[in-house]
Coordinates of N, CA and C in Angstrom, one line a residue:
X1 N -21.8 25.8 75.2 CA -23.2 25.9 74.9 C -23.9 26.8 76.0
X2 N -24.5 27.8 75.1 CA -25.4 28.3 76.4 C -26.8 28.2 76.6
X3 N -27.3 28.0 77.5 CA -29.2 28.0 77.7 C -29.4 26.5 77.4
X4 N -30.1 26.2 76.2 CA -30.1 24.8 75.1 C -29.3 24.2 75.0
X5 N -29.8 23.0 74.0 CA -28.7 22.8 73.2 C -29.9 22.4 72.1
X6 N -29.5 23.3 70.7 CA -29.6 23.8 69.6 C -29.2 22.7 68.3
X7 N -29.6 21.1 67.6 CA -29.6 20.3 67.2 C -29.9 21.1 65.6
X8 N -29.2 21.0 64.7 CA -29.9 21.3 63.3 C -29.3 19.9 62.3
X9 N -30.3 19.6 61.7 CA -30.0 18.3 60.6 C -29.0 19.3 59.2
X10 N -28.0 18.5 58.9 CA -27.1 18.8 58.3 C -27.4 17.4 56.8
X11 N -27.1 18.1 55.6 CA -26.6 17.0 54.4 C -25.5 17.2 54.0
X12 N -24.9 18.5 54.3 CA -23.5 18.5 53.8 C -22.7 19.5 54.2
X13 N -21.9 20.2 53.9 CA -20.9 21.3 54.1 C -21.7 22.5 54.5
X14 N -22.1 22.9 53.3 CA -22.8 24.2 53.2 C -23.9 24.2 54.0
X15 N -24.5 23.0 54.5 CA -25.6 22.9 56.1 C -24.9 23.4 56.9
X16 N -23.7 22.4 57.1 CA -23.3 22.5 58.4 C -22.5 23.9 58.8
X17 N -22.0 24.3 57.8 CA -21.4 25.8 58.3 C -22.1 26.7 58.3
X18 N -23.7 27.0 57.8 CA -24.5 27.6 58.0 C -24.8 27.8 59.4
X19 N -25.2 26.3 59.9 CA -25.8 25.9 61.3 C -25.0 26.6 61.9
X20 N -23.6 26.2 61.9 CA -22.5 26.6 63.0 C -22.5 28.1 62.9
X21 N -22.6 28.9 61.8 CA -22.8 30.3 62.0 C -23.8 31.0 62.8
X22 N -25.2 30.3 62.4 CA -26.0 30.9 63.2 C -26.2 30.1 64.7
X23 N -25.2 29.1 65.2 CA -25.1 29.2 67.0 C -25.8 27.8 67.3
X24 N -25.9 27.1 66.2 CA -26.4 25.6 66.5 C -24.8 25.2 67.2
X25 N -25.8 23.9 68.2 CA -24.2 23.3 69.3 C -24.0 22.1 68.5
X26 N -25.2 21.5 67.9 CA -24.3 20.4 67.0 C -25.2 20.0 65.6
X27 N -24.9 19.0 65.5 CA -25.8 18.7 64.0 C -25.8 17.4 63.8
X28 N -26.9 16.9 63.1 CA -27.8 15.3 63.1 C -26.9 15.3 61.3
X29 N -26.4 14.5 60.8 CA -26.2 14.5 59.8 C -26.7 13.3 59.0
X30 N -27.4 13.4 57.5 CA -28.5 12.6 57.2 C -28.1 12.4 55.9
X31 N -28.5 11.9 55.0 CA -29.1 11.8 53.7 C -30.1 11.0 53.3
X32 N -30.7 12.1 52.3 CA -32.1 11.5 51.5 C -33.3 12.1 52.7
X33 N -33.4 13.1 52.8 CA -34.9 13.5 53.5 C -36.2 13.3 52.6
X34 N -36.1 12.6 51.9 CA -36.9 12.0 51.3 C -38.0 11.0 52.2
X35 N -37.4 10.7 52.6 CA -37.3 8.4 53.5 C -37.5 9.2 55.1
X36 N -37.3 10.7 55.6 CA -37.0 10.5 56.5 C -35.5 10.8 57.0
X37 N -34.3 10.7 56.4 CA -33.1 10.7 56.9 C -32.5 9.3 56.3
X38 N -31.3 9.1 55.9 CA -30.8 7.1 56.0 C -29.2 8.0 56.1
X39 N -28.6 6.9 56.4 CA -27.2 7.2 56.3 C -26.5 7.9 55.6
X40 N -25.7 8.8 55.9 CA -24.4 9.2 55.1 C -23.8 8.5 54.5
X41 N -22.6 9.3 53.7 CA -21.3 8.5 53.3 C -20.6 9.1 54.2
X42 N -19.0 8.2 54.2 CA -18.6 8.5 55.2 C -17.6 10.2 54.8
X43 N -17.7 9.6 54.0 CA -17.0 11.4 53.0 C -17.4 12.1 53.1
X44 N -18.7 12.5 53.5 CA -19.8 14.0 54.0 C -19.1 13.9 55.4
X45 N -19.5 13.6 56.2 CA -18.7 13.5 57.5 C -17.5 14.1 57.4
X46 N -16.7 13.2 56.8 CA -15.2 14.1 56.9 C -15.1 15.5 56.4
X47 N -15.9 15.6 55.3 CA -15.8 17.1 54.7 C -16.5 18.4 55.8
X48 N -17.0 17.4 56.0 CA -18.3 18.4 57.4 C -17.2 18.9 58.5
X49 N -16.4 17.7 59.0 CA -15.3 17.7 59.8 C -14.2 18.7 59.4
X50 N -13.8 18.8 58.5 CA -12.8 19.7 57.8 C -13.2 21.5 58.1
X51 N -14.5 21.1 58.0 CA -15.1 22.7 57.8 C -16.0 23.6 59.3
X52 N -16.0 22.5 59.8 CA -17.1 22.8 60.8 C -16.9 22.1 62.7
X53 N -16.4 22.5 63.0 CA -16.0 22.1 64.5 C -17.1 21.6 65.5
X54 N -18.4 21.4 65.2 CA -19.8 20.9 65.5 C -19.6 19.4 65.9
X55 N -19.9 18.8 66.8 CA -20.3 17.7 67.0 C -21.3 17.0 66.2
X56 N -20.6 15.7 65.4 CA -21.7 15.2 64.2 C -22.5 14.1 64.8
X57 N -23.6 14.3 65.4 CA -24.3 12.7 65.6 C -25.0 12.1 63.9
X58 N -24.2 11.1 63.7 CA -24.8 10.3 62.7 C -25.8 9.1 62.3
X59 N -26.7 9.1 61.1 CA -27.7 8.7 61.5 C -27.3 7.3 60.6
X60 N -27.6 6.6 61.6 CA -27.7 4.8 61.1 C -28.6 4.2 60.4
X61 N -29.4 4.2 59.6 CA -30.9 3.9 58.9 C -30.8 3.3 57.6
X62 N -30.9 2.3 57.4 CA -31.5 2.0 56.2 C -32.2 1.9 55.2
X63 N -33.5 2.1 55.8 CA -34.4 2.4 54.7 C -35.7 3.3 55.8
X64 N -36.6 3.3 54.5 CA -37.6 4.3 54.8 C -38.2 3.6 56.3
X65 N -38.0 2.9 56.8 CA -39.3 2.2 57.7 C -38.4 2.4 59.2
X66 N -38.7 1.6 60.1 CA -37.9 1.8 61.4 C -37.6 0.0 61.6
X67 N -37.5 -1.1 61.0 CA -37.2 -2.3 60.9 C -35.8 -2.4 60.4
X68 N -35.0 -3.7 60.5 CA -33.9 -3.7 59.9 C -33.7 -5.4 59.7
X69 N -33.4 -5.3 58.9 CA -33.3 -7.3 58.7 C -31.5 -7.5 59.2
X70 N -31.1 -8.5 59.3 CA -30.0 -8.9 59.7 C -28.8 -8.6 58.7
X71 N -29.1 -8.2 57.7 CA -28.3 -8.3 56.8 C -27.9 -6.9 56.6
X72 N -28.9 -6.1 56.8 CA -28.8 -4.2 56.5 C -28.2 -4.1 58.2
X73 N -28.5 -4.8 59.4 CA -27.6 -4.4 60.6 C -26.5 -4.7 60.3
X74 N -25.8 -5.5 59.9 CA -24.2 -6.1 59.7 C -23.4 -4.8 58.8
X75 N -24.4 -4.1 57.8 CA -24.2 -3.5 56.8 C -23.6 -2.1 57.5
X76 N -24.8 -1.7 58.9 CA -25.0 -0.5 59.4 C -23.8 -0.4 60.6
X77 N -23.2 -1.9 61.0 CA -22.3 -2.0 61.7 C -21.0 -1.4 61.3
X78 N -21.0 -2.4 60.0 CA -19.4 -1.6 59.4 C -19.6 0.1 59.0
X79 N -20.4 0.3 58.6 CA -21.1 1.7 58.7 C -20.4 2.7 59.6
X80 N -21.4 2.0 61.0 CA -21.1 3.1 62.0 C -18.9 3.1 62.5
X81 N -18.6 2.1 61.9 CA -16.9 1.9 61.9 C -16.1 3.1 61.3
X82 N -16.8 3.3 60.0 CA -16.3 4.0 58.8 C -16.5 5.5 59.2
X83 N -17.6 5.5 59.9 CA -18.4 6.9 60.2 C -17.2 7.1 61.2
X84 N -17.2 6.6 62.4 CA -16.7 7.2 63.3 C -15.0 7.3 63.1
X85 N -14.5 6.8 61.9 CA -13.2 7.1 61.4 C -12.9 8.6 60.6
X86 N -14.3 8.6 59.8 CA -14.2 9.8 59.6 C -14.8 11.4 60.4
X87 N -14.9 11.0 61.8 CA -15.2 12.1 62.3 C -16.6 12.2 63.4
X88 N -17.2 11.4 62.9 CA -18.5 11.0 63.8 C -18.2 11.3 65.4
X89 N -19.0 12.3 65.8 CA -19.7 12.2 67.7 C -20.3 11.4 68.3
X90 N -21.0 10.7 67.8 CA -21.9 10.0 67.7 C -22.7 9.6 66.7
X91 N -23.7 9.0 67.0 CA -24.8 8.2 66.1 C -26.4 8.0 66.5
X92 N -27.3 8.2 65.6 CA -28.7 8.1 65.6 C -29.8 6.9 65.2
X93 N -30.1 5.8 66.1 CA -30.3 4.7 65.8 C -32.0 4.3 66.2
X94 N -32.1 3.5 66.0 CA -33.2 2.2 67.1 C -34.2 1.9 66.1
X95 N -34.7 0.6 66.2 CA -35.3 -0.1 65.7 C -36.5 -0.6 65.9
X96 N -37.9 -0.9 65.4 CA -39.0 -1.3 66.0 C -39.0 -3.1 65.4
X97 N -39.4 -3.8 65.8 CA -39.7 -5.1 65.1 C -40.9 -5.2 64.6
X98 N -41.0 -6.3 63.9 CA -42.6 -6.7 63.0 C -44.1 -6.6 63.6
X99 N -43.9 -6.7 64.7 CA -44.8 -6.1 66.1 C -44.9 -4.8 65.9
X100 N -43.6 -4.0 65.5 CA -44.0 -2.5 66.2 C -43.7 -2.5 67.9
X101 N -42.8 -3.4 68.5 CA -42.1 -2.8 69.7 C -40.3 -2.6 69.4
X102 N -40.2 -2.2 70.6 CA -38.3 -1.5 69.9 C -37.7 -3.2 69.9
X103 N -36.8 -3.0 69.4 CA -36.6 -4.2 68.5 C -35.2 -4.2 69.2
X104 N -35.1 -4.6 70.6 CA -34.0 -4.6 71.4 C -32.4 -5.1 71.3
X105 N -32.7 -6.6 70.3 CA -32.1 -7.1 69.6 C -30.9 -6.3 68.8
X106 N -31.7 -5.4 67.7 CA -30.7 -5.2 66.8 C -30.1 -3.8 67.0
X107 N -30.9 -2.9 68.2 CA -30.4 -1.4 68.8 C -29.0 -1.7 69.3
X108 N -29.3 -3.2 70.5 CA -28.6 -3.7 71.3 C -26.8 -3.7 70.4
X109 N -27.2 -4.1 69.3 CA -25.9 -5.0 68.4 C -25.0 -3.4 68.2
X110 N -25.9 -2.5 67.9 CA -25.2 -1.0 67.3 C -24.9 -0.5 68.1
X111 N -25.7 -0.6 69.7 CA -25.2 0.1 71.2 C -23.8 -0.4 71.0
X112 N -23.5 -1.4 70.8 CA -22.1 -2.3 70.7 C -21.1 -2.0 69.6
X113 N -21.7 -1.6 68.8 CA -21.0 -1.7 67.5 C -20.3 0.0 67.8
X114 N -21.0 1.1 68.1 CA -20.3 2.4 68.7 C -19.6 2.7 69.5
X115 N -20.3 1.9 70.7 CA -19.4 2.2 71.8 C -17.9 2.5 71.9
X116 N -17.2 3.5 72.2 CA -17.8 4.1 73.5 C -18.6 5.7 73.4
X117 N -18.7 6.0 71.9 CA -19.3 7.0 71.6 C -20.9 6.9 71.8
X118 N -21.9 7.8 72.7 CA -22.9 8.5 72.6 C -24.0 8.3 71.2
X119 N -25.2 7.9 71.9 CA -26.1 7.7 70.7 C -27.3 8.0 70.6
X120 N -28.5 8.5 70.0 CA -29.5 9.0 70.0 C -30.5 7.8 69.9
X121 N -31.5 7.7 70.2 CA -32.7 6.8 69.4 C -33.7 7.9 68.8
X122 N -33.9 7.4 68.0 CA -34.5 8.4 66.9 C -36.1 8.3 67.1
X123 N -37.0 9.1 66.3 CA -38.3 8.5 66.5 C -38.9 7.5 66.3
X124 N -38.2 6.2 66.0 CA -39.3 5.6 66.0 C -39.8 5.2 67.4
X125 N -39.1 5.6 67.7 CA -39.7 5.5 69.5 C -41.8 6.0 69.7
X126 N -42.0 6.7 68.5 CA -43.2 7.2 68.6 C -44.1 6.6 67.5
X127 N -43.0 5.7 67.1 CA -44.1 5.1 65.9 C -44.2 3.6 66.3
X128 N -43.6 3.5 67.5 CA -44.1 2.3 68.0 C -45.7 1.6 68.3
X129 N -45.7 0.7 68.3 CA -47.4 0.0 68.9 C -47.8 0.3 70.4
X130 N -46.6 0.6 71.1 CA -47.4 1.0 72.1 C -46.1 2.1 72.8
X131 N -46.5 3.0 72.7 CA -45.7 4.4 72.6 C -45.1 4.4 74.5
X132 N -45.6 4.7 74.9 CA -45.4 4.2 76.7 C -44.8 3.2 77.1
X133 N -44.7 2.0 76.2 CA -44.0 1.1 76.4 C -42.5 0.9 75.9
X134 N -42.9 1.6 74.6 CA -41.4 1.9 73.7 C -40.0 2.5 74.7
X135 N -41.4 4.1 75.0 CA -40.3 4.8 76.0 C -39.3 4.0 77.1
X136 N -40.6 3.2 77.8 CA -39.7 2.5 79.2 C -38.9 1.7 78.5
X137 N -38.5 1.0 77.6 CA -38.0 0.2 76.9 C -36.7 0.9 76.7
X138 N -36.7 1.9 76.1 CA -35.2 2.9 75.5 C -34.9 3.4 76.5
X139 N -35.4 4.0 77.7 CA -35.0 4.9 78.8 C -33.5 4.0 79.6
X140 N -33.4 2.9 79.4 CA -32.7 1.9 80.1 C -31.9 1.2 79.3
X141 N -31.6 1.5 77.7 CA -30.7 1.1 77.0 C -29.3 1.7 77.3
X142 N -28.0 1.2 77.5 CA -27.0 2.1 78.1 C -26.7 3.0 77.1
X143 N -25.5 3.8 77.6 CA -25.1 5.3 76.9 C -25.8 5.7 76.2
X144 N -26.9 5.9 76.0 CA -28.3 6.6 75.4 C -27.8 8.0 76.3
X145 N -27.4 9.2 75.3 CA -27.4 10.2 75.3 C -29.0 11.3 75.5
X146 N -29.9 11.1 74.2 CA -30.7 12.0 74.1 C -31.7 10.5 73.4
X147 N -33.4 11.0 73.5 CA -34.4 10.3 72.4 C -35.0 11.5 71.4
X148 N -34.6 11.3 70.5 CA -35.1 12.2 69.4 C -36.9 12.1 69.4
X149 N -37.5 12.8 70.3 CA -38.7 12.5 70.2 C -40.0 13.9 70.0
X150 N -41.6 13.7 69.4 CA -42.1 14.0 69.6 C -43.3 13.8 70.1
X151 N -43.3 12.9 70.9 CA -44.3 12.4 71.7 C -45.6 10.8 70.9
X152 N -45.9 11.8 69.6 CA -46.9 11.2 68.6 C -46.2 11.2 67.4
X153 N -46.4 10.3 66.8 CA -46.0 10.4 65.0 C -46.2 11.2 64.4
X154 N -47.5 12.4 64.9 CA -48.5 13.0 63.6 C -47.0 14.4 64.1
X155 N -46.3 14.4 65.2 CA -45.4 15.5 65.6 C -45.8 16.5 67.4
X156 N -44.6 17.1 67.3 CA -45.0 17.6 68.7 C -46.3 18.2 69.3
X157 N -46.6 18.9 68.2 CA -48.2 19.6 68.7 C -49.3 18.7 69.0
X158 N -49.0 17.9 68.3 CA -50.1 16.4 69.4 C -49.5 15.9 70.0
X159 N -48.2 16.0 70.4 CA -47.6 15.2 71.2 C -47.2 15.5 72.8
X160 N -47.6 16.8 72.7 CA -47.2 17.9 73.9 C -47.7 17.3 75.3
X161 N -49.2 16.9 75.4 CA -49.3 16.2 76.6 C -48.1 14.7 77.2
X162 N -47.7 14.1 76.0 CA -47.0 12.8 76.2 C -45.7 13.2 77.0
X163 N -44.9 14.8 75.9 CA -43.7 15.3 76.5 C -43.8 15.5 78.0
X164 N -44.6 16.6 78.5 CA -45.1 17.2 79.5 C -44.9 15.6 80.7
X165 N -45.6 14.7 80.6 CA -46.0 13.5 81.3 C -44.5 12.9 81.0
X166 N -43.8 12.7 80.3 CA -42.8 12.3 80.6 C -41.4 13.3 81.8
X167 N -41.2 14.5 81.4 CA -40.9 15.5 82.0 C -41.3 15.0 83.7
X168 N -42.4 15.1 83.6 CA -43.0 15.4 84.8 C -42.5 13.9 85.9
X169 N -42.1 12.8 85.1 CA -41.9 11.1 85.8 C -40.4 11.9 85.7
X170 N -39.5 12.3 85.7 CA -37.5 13.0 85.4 C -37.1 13.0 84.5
X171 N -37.8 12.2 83.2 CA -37.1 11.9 82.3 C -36.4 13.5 81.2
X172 N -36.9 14.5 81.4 CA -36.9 15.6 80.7 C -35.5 15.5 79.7
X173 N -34.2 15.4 80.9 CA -32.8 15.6 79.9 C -32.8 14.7 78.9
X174 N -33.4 13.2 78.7 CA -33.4 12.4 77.9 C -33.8 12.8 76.8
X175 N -35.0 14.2 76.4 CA -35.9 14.5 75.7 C -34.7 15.3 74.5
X176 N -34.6 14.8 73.3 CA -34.8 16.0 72.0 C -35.8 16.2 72.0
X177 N -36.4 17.3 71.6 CA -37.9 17.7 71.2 C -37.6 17.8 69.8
X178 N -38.4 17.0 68.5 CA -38.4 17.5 67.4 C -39.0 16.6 66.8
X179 N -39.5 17.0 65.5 CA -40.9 16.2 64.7 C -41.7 17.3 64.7
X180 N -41.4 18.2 63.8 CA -42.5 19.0 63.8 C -42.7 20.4 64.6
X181 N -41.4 20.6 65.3 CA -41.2 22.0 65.7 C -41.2 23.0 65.3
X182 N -42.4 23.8 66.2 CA -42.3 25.4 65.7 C -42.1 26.2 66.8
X183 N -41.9 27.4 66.7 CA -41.5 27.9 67.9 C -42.7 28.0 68.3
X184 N -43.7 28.4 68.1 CA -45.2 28.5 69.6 C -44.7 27.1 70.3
X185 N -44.3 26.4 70.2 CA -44.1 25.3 71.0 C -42.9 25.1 71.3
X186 N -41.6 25.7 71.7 CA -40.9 25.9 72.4 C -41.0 26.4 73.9
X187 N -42.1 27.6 74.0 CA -42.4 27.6 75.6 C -42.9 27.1 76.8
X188 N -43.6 26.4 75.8 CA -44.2 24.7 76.8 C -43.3 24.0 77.2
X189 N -42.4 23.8 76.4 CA -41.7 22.7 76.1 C -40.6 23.1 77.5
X190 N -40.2 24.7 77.2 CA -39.3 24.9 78.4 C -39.6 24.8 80.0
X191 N -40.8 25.1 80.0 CA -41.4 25.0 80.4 C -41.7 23.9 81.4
X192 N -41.6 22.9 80.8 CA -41.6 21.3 81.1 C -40.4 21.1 81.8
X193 N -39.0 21.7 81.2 CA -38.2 21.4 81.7 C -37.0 20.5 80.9
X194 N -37.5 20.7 79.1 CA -37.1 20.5 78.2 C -36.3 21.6 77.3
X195 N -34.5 20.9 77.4 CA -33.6 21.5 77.3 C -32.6 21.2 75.9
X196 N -33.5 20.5 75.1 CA -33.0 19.9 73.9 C -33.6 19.7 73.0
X197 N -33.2 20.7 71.8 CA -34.2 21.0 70.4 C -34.0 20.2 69.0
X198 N -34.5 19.5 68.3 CA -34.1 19.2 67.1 C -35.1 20.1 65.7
X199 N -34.0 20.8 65.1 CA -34.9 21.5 64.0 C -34.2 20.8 62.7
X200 N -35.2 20.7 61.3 CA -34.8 20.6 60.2 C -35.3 21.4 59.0
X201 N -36.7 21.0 59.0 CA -37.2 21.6 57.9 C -37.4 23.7 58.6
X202 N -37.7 23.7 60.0 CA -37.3 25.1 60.6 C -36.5 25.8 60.2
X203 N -35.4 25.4 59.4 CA -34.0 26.6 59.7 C -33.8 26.5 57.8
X204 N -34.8 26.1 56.9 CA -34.4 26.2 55.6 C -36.2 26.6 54.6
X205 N -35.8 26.9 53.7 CA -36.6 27.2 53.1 C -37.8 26.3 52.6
X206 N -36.8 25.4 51.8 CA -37.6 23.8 51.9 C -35.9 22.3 51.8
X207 N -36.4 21.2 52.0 CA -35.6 20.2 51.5 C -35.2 20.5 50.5
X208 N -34.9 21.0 49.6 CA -33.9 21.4 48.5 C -33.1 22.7 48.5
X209 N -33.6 23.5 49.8 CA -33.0 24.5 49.9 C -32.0 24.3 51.4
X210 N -30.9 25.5 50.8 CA -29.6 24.6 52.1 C -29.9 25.3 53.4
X211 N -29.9 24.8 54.6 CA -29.9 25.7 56.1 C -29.7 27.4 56.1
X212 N -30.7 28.2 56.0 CA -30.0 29.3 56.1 C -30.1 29.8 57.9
X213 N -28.7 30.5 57.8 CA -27.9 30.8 59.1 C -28.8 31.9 59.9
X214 N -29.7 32.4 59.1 CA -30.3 33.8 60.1 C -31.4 33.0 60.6
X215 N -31.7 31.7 60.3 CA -33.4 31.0 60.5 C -32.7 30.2 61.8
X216 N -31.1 29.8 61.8 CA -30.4 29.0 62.5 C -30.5 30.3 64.3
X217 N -29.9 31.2 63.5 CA -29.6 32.3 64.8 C -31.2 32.6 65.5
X218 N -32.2 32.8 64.9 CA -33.4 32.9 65.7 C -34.2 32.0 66.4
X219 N -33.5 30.3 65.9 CA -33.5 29.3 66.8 C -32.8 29.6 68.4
X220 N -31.9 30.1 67.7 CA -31.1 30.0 68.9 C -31.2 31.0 70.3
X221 N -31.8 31.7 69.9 CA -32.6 33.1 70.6 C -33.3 32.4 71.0
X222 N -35.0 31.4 70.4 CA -36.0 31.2 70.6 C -35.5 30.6 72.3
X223 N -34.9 29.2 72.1 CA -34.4 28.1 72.7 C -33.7 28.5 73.9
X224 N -33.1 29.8 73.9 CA -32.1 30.0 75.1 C -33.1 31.3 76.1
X225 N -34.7 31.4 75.6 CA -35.2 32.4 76.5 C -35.7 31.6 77.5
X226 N -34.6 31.1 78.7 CA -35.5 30.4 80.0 C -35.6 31.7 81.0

């Protein structure tokens, strides 16, 4: 990797080898951007695996919300098993509870259920009840890799002071930046001392159109001008 590191969301083959052409270092693999993202099957993964030498972080999610009842964790357990049989880097998780704080409990069960592979928390980290508190809360969950974050729900550009103020306490390497990325807001961001991008709807035309690789390569330029 050079400069960044360059995150593109992948749904299947023809994402992922796009990404990898235009110089992404790895890929969030999802389905249903409908909801937000929810799990794969484990057969995209392998096929992705077959074609594409990218690091897969995969996403754990059940449904459209950031909650999980006991029954959809057990589900997302054997899940994350199957995933990481077929090829999985890692995984993209965390949970809020009925409150709206991270929901310690059932992140805790999937920190466990991966191990010893690397894992993201995703945003709900921003859609929590009390956002500052969310953070301290995940910063100290073990092997927590990266927080898929933009600061605020509504996305980075309102979120920019939160990033900045985190940055500024050490936390910067912890940071993905994404929710809502555009490049005017990549130079703040480096700025800060934020060295990890997530793009999706950025590198394609729309959700029904597949990643195209020259929208991927000008990410990759944007991200690596420190």
């Amino acid at each position: 990797m050079t400069g960044s590191l360059l995150e593109v969301i992948a749904l299947d083959v023809r994402d992922a080898v796009a990404a990898e052409e235009g110089g992404a270092d790895r890929l969030e693999i999802v389905a249903d951007m409908s909801v937000g993202g929810l799990t794969p099957a484990p057969e995209t993964v392998e096929a992705i695996a077959k074609q594409s030498a990218l690091p897969q972080m995969v996403m754990l999610r059940s449904n459209a919300g950031f909650t999980v009842t006991p029954e959809e964790l057990r589900g997302l357990e054997r899940a994350a098993r199957e995933l990481a049989d077929a090829g999985a880097a890692g995984f993209v998780f965390g949970f809020l509870d009925e409150q709206g704080a991270v929901d310690l409990l059932a992140t805790e069960a999937l920190i466990h259920a991966v191990t010893p592979l690397p894992w993201t928390f995703h945003r709900a980290v921003d859609n929590a009840a009390d956002v500052q508190a969310s953070w301290r809360a995940v910063r100290l969950l073990p092997n927590l890799a990266t927080v898929l974050t933009s600061g605020e729900p509504s996305g980075i550009a309102a979120g920019l002071p939160v990033l900045r103020s985190r940055a500024e306490a050490g936390d910067a390497p912890l940071i993905l930046a994404g929710g809502g990325l555009r490049a005017q807001l990549v130079p703040p961001l480096l700025d800060y001392g934020v060295r990890a991008f997530h793009v999706g709807g950025a590198v394609r035309e729309s959700w029904s159109h597949p990643v195209d690789a020259e929208r991927v390569r000008r990410w990759r330029e944007l991200v690596d001008t420190i």
